[in-house]
Amino acid sequence: MATYKYYNIQMLPLTKKQKAIGAVGYTALFNNLNEKLQDVLSSQGDLRSIAVPLRNDFFFSPYEINVREDMIYGKFLKFDKVDVVRKTISRVQTYAAGFGESSKIYEFRFVFDPVIHILAIEDSPSLPSANVLFIIFNELFKEARKKLFRNYRMSVDELTSSASLDQVLKESKGYYSFRSEITFSNSNDFLDGLEELLEDVEAEMKDKGIDKLEHRESADKDSIMSDVSTNALIYAGLSCKFGNTEISYKDKSNKKKVFKMADFPVKVRISESMKKRESALDYYYDIKNSINLANNNARAGSGLLKKIRKG
């Protein structure tokens, strides 16, 4: 079984005159990156020339990109740079690395759905953190963004589980602080049945060129809030897919707890057995299907929706 994590990658317009780039635009980003990759592979060059440098002499690069009408799939690599190998005590050189050689190579399969702009990537201990992946994707597509979409910026958010937020609301007796940060989307994938509560807010944000919003509610020192506002709940629901929420609260046992949504990413396990698959492509389509499941898991849970509607 392989485990996958999911990232909402958006190209957001810098001005209200710009429209959403759509599936065609997201596909163009990957086509541009694939052209660079093919140039390296065809000339047997060094992947470091198109890779993003990481800590400890590691690099992150695309290794395989396949573009289909309904999905983009392939592999990313994380690899190190080795110049020479020496004996620990004598420091005598025993090996000199050649061009484009690495001693540690990690492979991550991925699938990107250009319609809902969500990327599934194989999870493992060697996968960079969400914050690092944000930097990686911005750097990998930097040239394409400048060439194709100069008046847009890229936003990357890790999908987090709405069930974890529901659990906090269920066990909370009160709140010390409640903070959400969201990046407004150019899609209509908001909370089911609650779009009208968001239309005015989003319209104002777009008109004024503000694409990030932070909402914070807190109690006075040594006191506690019995509940939070409806707006706080709405923003928390949106943050499952478009941002992050942190909550300090008192549970049913009167213990103070801290909840960080970033600690609860959506993960889906997918069997690697080929018994019911005719080809490797079928496996990638199973990954693509898991994107819809992950997207639903990130949408506001039933507990949150019930609380919002109740007011």
mmCIF file of N, CA and C in Angstrom, residues 212-308:
data_model
loop_
_atom_site.group_PDB
_atom_site.id
_atom_site.type_symbol
_atom_site.label_atom_id
_atom_site.label_comp_id
_atom_site.label_asym_id
_atom_site.label_seq_id
_atom_site.Cartn_x
_atom_site.Cartn_y
_atom_site.Cartn_z
ATOM 1 N N LYS A 212 -5.364 37.109 0.894
ATOM 2 C CA LYS A 212 -5.246 36.365 2.143
ATOM 3 C C LYS A 212 -6.023 37.069 3.243
ATOM 4 N N LEU A 213 -6.671 36.266 4.075
ATOM 5 C CA LEU A 213 -7.437 36.812 5.185
ATOM 6 C C LEU A 213 -7.106 36.031 6.443
ATOM 7 N N GLU A 214 -6.837 36.743 7.524
ATOM 8 C CA GLU A 214 -6.608 36.104 8.821
ATOM 9 C C GLU A 214 -7.687 36.556 9.789
ATOM 10 N N HIS A 215 -8.377 35.591 10.388
ATOM 11 C CA HIS A 215 -9.443 35.887 11.341
ATOM 12 C C HIS A 215 -9.044 35.317 12.697
ATOM 13 N N ARG A 216 -9.081 36.146 13.714
ATOM 14 C CA ARG A 216 -8.679 35.711 15.048
ATOM 15 C C ARG A 216 -9.684 36.172 16.096
ATOM 16 N N GLU A 217 -10.054 35.265 16.973
ATOM 17 C CA GLU A 217 -10.905 35.585 18.115
ATOM 18 C C GLU A 217 -10.236 35.014 19.357
ATOM 19 N N SER A 218 -10.211 35.803 20.442
ATOM 20 C CA SER A 218 -9.554 35.334 21.656
ATOM 21 C C SER A 218 -10.232 35.894 22.891
ATOM 22 N N ALA A 219 -10.084 35.195 23.999
ATOM 23 C CA ALA A 219 -10.652 35.618 25.271
ATOM 24 C C ALA A 219 -9.640 36.482 26.023
ATOM 25 N N ASP A 220 -10.131 37.247 27.006
ATOM 26 C CA ASP A 220 -9.227 37.985 27.864
ATOM 27 C C ASP A 220 -8.379 37.010 28.673
ATOM 28 N N LYS A 221 -7.292 37.518 29.229
ATOM 29 C CA LYS A 221 -6.414 36.680 30.021
ATOM 30 C C LYS A 221 -7.183 36.059 31.185
ATOM 31 N N ASP A 222 -6.954 34.786 31.433
ATOM 32 C CA ASP A 222 -7.584 34.024 32.525
ATOM 33 C C ASP A 222 -9.080 33.841 32.346
ATOM 34 N N SER A 223 -9.578 34.026 31.118
ATOM 35 C CA SER A 223 -10.998 33.790 30.849
ATOM 36 C C SER A 223 -11.129 32.896 29.621
ATOM 37 N N ILE A 224 -12.347 32.566 29.267
ATOM 38 C CA ILE A 224 -12.581 31.648 28.156
ATOM 39 C C ILE A 224 -13.845 32.049 27.406
ATOM 40 N N MET A 225 -13.850 31.853 26.098
ATOM 41 C CA MET A 225 -15.031 32.130 25.283
ATOM 42 C C MET A 225 -15.954 30.910 25.308
ATOM 43 N N SER A 226 -17.221 31.124 25.513
ATOM 44 C CA SER A 226 -18.158 30.005 25.514
ATOM 45 C C SER A 226 -18.326 29.428 24.119
ATOM 46 N N ASP A 227 -18.134 30.263 23.105
ATOM 47 C CA ASP A 227 -18.237 29.819 21.719
ATOM 48 C C ASP A 227 -17.548 30.838 20.839
ATOM 49 N N VAL A 228 -17.503 30.570 19.541
ATOM 50 C CA VAL A 228 -16.930 31.515 18.590
ATOM 51 C C VAL A 228 -18.009 31.953 17.614
ATOM 52 N N SER A 229 -17.723 32.981 16.841
ATOM 53 C CA SER A 229 -18.710 33.527 15.919
ATOM 54 C C SER A 229 -18.941 32.608 14.725
ATOM 55 N N THR A 230 -20.042 32.835 14.036
ATOM 56 C CA THR A 230 -20.333 32.072 12.826
ATOM 57 C C THR A 230 -19.271 32.314 11.761
ATOM 58 N N ASN A 231 -18.778 33.560 11.675
ATOM 59 C CA ASN A 231 -17.722 33.856 10.705
ATOM 60 C C ASN A 231 -16.476 33.019 10.965
ATOM 61 N N ALA A 232 -16.119 32.863 12.241
ATOM 62 C CA ALA A 232 -14.942 32.066 12.585
ATOM 63 C C ALA A 232 -15.107 30.626 12.104
ATOM 64 N N LEU A 233 -16.302 30.088 12.240
ATOM 65 C CA LEU A 233 -16.575 28.717 11.811
ATOM 66 C C LEU A 233 -16.504 28.583 10.294
ATOM 67 N N ILE A 234 -17.020 29.591 9.597
ATOM 68 C CA ILE A 234 -16.988 29.564 8.131
ATOM 69 C C ILE A 234 -15.544 29.581 7.630
ATOM 70 N N TYR A 235 -14.738 30.482 8.191
ATOM 71 C CA TYR A 235 -13.343 30.570 7.773
ATOM 72 C C TYR A 235 -12.589 29.290 8.126
ATOM 73 N N ALA A 236 -12.908 28.691 9.261
ATOM 74 C CA ALA A 236 -12.259 27.436 9.649
ATOM 75 C C ALA A 236 -12.594 26.338 8.645
ATOM 76 N N GLY A 237 -13.860 26.293 8.209
ATOM 77 C CA GLY A 237 -14.260 25.305 7.214
ATOM 78 C C GLY A 237 -13.528 25.496 5.904
ATOM 79 N N LEU A 238 -13.387 26.744 5.476
ATOM 80 C CA LEU A 238 -12.664 27.038 4.235
ATOM 81 C C LEU A 238 -11.188 26.685 4.349
ATOM 82 N N SER A 239 -10.643 26.843 5.547
ATOM 83 C CA SER A 239 -9.204 26.637 5.720
ATOM 84 C C SER A 239 -8.794 25.180 5.547
ATOM 85 N N CYS A 240 -9.747 24.241 5.612
ATOM 86 C CA CYS A 240 -9.402 22.836 5.386
ATOM 87 C C CYS A 240 -8.794 22.648 3.997
ATOM 88 N N LYS A 241 -9.219 23.468 3.064
ATOM 89 C CA LYS A 241 -8.703 23.354 1.695
ATOM 90 C C LYS A 241 -7.911 24.582 1.263
ATOM 91 N N PHE A 242 -8.191 25.724 1.885
ATOM 92 C CA PHE A 242 -7.603 26.968 1.408
ATOM 93 C C PHE A 242 -6.715 27.665 2.437
ATOM 94 N N GLY A 243 -6.294 26.971 3.493
ATOM 95 C CA GLY A 243 -5.459 27.647 4.479
ATOM 96 C C GLY A 243 -5.152 26.802 5.695
ATOM 97 N N ASN A 244 -5.285 27.406 6.891
ATOM 98 C CA ASN A 244 -4.934 26.706 8.122
ATOM 99 C C ASN A 244 -5.706 27.314 9.294
ATOM 100 N N THR A 245 -5.965 26.501 10.312
ATOM 101 C CA THR A 245 -6.646 26.957 11.521
ATOM 102 C C THR A 245 -5.921 26.419 12.744
ATOM 103 N N GLU A 246 -5.783 27.270 13.757
ATOM 104 C CA GLU A 246 -5.213 26.863 15.038
ATOM 105 C C GLU A 246 -6.184 27.255 16.144
ATOM 106 N N ILE A 247 -6.447 26.316 17.056
ATOM 107 C CA ILE A 247 -7.445 26.517 18.107
ATOM 108 C C ILE A 247 -6.868 26.116 19.457
ATOM 109 N N SER A 248 -7.022 26.981 20.445
ATOM 110 C CA SER A 248 -6.709 26.660 21.831
ATOM 111 C C SER A 248 -8.033 26.560 22.571
ATOM 112 N N TYR A 249 -8.296 25.410 23.207
ATOM 113 C CA TYR A 249 -9.624 25.190 23.778
ATOM 114 C C TYR A 249 -9.572 24.322 25.035
ATOM 115 N N LYS A 250 -10.706 24.262 25.750
ATOM 116 C CA LYS A 250 -10.859 23.409 26.922
ATOM 117 C C LYS A 250 -11.744 22.227 26.547
ATOM 118 N N ASP A 251 -11.245 21.004 26.830
ATOM 119 C CA ASP A 251 -12.027 19.824 26.456
ATOM 120 C C ASP A 251 -12.999 19.431 27.570
ATOM 121 N N LYS A 252 -13.704 18.331 27.391
ATOM 122 C CA LYS A 252 -14.731 17.889 28.337
ATOM 123 C C LYS A 252 -14.151 17.569 29.707
ATOM 124 N N SER A 253 -12.844 17.284 29.752
ATOM 125 C CA SER A 253 -12.184 16.976 31.029
ATOM 126 C C SER A 253 -11.535 18.211 31.645
ATOM 127 N N ASN A 254 -11.873 19.379 31.089
ATOM 128 C CA ASN A 254 -11.347 20.663 31.556
ATOM 129 C C ASN A 254 -9.838 20.813 31.345
ATOM 130 N N LYS A 255 -9.308 20.063 30.381
ATOM 131 C CA LYS A 255 -7.905 20.174 30.037
ATOM 132 C C LYS A 255 -7.737 21.144 28.868
ATOM 133 N N LYS A 256 -6.694 21.967 28.940
ATOM 134 C CA LYS A 256 -6.407 22.888 27.838
ATOM 135 C C LYS A 256 -5.686 22.146 26.734
ATOM 136 N N LYS A 257 -6.179 22.270 25.520
ATOM 137 C CA LYS A 257 -5.572 21.602 24.376
ATOM 138 C C LYS A 257 -5.339 22.597 23.249
ATOM 139 N N VAL A 258 -4.396 22.263 22.400
ATOM 140 C CA VAL A 258 -4.100 23.092 21.230
ATOM 141 C C VAL A 258 -4.256 22.238 19.972
ATOM 142 N N PHE A 259 -5.056 22.717 19.064
ATOM 143 C CA PHE A 259 -5.300 22.018 17.798
ATOM 144 C C PHE A 259 -4.677 22.812 16.661
ATOM 145 N N LYS A 260 -3.868 22.138 15.843
ATOM 146 C CA LYS A 260 -3.294 22.742 14.645
ATOM 147 C C LYS A 260 -3.713 21.905 13.448
ATOM 148 N N MET A 261 -4.494 22.498 12.579
ATOM 149 C CA MET A 261 -5.035 21.768 11.437
ATOM 150 C C MET A 261 -3.931 21.191 10.555
ATOM 151 N N ALA A 262 -2.799 21.870 10.499
ATOM 152 C CA ALA A 262 -1.691 21.402 9.665
ATOM 153 C C ALA A 262 -1.173 20.037 10.116
ATOM 154 N N ASP A 263 -1.476 19.662 11.353
ATOM 155 C CA ASP A 263 -1.046 18.364 11.862
ATOM 156 C C ASP A 263 -1.950 17.223 11.398
ATOM 157 N N PHE A 264 -3.001 17.547 10.647
ATOM 158 C CA PHE A 264 -3.966 16.530 10.218
ATOM 159 C C PHE A 264 -4.193 16.574 8.705
ATOM 160 N N PRO A 265 -3.143 16.332 7.921
ATOM 161 C CA PRO A 265 -3.313 16.338 6.463
ATOM 162 C C PRO A 265 -4.176 15.167 6.004
ATOM 163 N N VAL A 266 -4.880 15.365 4.914
ATOM 164 C CA VAL A 266 -5.643 14.271 4.311
ATOM 165 C C VAL A 266 -4.660 13.279 3.705
ATOM 166 N N LYS A 267 -4.817 12.009 4.050
ATOM 167 C CA LYS A 267 -3.984 10.949 3.485
ATOM 168 C C LYS A 267 -4.881 9.813 3.018
ATOM 169 N N VAL A 268 -4.557 9.266 1.862
ATOM 170 C CA VAL A 268 -5.314 8.141 1.305
ATOM 171 C C VAL A 268 -4.334 7.042 0.920
ATOM 172 N N ARG A 269 -4.632 5.827 1.342
ATOM 173 C CA ARG A 269 -3.780 4.685 0.999
ATOM 174 C C ARG A 269 -4.344 3.994 -0.238
ATOM 175 N N ILE A 270 -3.454 3.622 -1.148
ATOM 176 C CA ILE A 270 -3.850 2.991 -2.411
ATOM 177 C C ILE A 270 -3.055 1.705 -2.604
ATOM 178 N N SER A 271 -3.762 0.642 -2.854
ATOM 179 C CA SER A 271 -3.119 -0.653 -3.065
ATOM 180 C C SER A 271 -2.265 -0.617 -4.334
ATOM 181 N N GLU A 272 -1.099 -1.263 -4.256
ATOM 182 C CA GLU A 272 -0.214 -1.322 -5.414
ATOM 183 C C GLU A 272 -0.335 -2.643 -6.156
ATOM 184 N N SER A 273 -1.254 -3.489 -5.728
ATOM 185 C CA SER A 273 -1.445 -4.779 -6.385
ATOM 186 C C SER A 273 -1.935 -4.583 -7.820
ATOM 187 N N MET A 274 -1.380 -5.368 -8.744
ATOM 188 C CA MET A 274 -1.757 -5.264 -10.149
ATOM 189 C C MET A 274 -2.781 -6.338 -10.550
ATOM 190 N N LYS A 275 -3.341 -7.032 -9.560
ATOM 191 C CA LYS A 275 -4.276 -8.120 -9.856
ATOM 192 C C LYS A 275 -5.498 -7.630 -10.633
ATOM 193 N N LYS A 276 -5.990 -6.448 -10.304
ATOM 194 C CA LYS A 276 -7.182 -5.931 -10.961
ATOM 195 C C LYS A 276 -6.856 -4.781 -11.909
ATOM 196 N N ARG A 277 -5.583 -4.639 -12.244
ATOM 197 C CA ARG A 277 -5.165 -3.572 -13.153
ATOM 198 C C ARG A 277 -4.470 -4.179 -14.357
ATOM 199 N N GLU A 278 -4.719 -3.602 -15.512
ATOM 200 C CA GLU A 278 -4.101 -4.102 -16.735
ATOM 201 C C GLU A 278 -2.766 -3.441 -17.018
ATOM 202 N N SER A 279 -2.547 -2.250 -16.482
ATOM 203 C CA SER A 279 -1.299 -1.535 -16.749
ATOM 204 C C SER A 279 -1.010 -0.565 -15.615
ATOM 205 N N ALA A 280 0.205 0.012 -15.656
ATOM 206 C CA ALA A 280 0.586 1.011 -14.666
ATOM 207 C C ALA A 280 -0.301 2.245 -14.765
ATOM 208 N N LEU A 281 -0.823 2.500 -15.969
ATOM 209 C CA LEU A 281 -1.713 3.651 -16.143
ATOM 210 C C LEU A 281 -2.962 3.512 -15.291
ATOM 211 N N ASP A 282 -3.454 2.285 -15.140
ATOM 212 C CA ASP A 282 -4.625 2.059 -14.293
ATOM 213 C C ASP A 282 -4.342 2.473 -12.851
ATOM 214 N N TYR A 283 -3.115 2.233 -12.404
ATOM 215 C CA TYR A 283 -2.743 2.631 -11.045
ATOM 216 C C TYR A 283 -2.800 4.154 -10.902
ATOM 217 N N TYR A 284 -2.298 4.857 -11.903
ATOM 218 C CA TYR A 284 -2.327 6.316 -11.837
ATOM 219 C C TYR A 284 -3.760 6.843 -11.870
ATOM 220 N N TYR A 285 -4.645 6.154 -12.574
ATOM 221 C CA TYR A 285 -6.044 6.572 -12.564
ATOM 222 C C TYR A 285 -6.674 6.331 -11.193
ATOM 223 N N ASP A 286 -6.221 5.294 -10.486
ATOM 224 C CA ASP A 286 -6.707 5.092 -9.125
ATOM 225 C C ASP A 286 -6.251 6.229 -8.220
ATOM 226 N N ILE A 287 -5.045 6.719 -8.458
ATOM 227 C CA ILE A 287 -4.571 7.885 -7.701
ATOM 228 C C ILE A 287 -5.438 9.096 -8.020
ATOM 229 N N LYS A 288 -5.739 9.280 -9.303
ATOM 230 C CA LYS A 288 -6.594 10.401 -9.703
ATOM 231 C C LYS A 288 -7.961 10.310 -9.024
ATOM 232 N N ASN A 289 -8.527 9.121 -8.970
ATOM 233 C CA ASN A 289 -9.825 8.959 -8.309
ATOM 234 C C ASN A 289 -9.739 9.291 -6.825
ATOM 235 N N SER A 290 -8.577 9.043 -6.223
ATOM 236 C CA SER A 290 -8.420 9.346 -4.806
ATOM 237 C C SER A 290 -8.414 10.850 -4.547
ATOM 238 N N ILE A 291 -8.111 11.642 -5.568
ATOM 239 C CA ILE A 291 -8.119 13.097 -5.412
ATOM 240 C C ILE A 291 -9.516 13.583 -5.050
ATOM 241 N N ASN A 292 -10.537 13.025 -5.702
ATOM 242 C CA ASN A 292 -11.906 13.418 -5.375
ATOM 243 C C ASN A 292 -12.256 13.051 -3.946
ATOM 244 N N LEU A 293 -11.794 11.878 -3.496
ATOM 245 C CA LEU A 293 -12.032 11.465 -2.119
ATOM 246 C C LEU A 293 -11.352 12.414 -1.142
ATOM 247 N N ALA A 294 -10.113 12.775 -1.440
ATOM 248 C CA ALA A 294 -9.372 13.690 -0.575
ATOM 249 C C ALA A 294 -10.026 15.067 -0.548
ATOM 250 N N ASN A 295 -10.513 15.510 -1.703
ATOM 251 C CA ASN A 295 -11.184 16.805 -1.787
ATOM 252 C C ASN A 295 -12.431 16.817 -0.913
ATOM 253 N N ASN A 296 -13.192 15.726 -0.936
ATOM 254 C CA ASN A 296 -14.392 15.631 -0.103
ATOM 255 C C ASN A 296 -14.033 15.592 1.379
ATOM 256 N N ASN A 297 -12.921 14.926 1.715
ATOM 257 C CA ASN A 297 -12.491 14.863 3.115
ATOM 258 C C ASN A 297 -12.051 16.222 3.635
ATOM 259 N N ALA A 298 -11.625 17.097 2.729
ATOM 260 C CA ALA A 298 -11.164 18.421 3.125
ATOM 261 C C ALA A 298 -12.308 19.430 3.202
ATOM 262 N N ARG A 299 -13.408 19.112 2.559
ATOM 263 C CA ARG A 299 -14.553 20.024 2.612
ATOM 264 C C ARG A 299 -15.165 19.978 3.999
ATOM 265 N N ALA A 300 -15.866 21.028 4.366
ATOM 266 C CA ALA A 300 -16.401 21.145 5.720
ATOM 267 C C ALA A 300 -17.201 19.917 6.123
ATOM 268 N N GLY A 301 -16.935 19.414 7.325
ATOM 269 C CA GLY A 301 -17.623 18.236 7.827
ATOM 270 C C GLY A 301 -19.040 18.531 8.289
ATOM 271 N N SER A 302 -19.796 17.483 8.530
ATOM 272 C CA SER A 302 -21.205 17.622 8.912
ATOM 273 C C SER A 302 -21.363 18.364 10.239
ATOM 274 N N GLY A 303 -20.419 18.144 11.172
ATOM 275 C CA GLY A 303 -20.515 18.812 12.475
ATOM 276 C C GLY A 303 -20.361 20.304 12.346
ATOM 277 N N LEU A 304 -19.420 20.731 11.529
ATOM 278 C CA LEU A 304 -19.203 22.155 11.330
ATOM 279 C C LEU A 304 -20.387 22.790 10.608
ATOM 280 N N LEU A 305 -20.872 22.163 9.553
ATOM 281 C CA LEU A 305 -22.008 22.703 8.801
ATOM 282 C C LEU A 305 -23.240 22.839 9.697
ATOM 283 N N LYS A 306 -23.473 21.835 10.521
ATOM 284 C CA LYS A 306 -24.631 21.877 11.432
ATOM 285 C C LYS A 306 -24.511 23.033 12.404
ATOM 286 N N LYS A 307 -23.308 23.247 12.909
ATOM 287 C CA LYS A 307 -23.075 24.342 13.868
ATOM 288 C C LYS A 307 -23.229 25.692 13.211
ATOM 289 N N ILE A 308 -22.763 25.835 11.957
ATOM 290 C CA ILE A 308 -22.884 27.096 11.236
ATOM 291 C C ILE A 308 -24.357 27.418 10.961
#
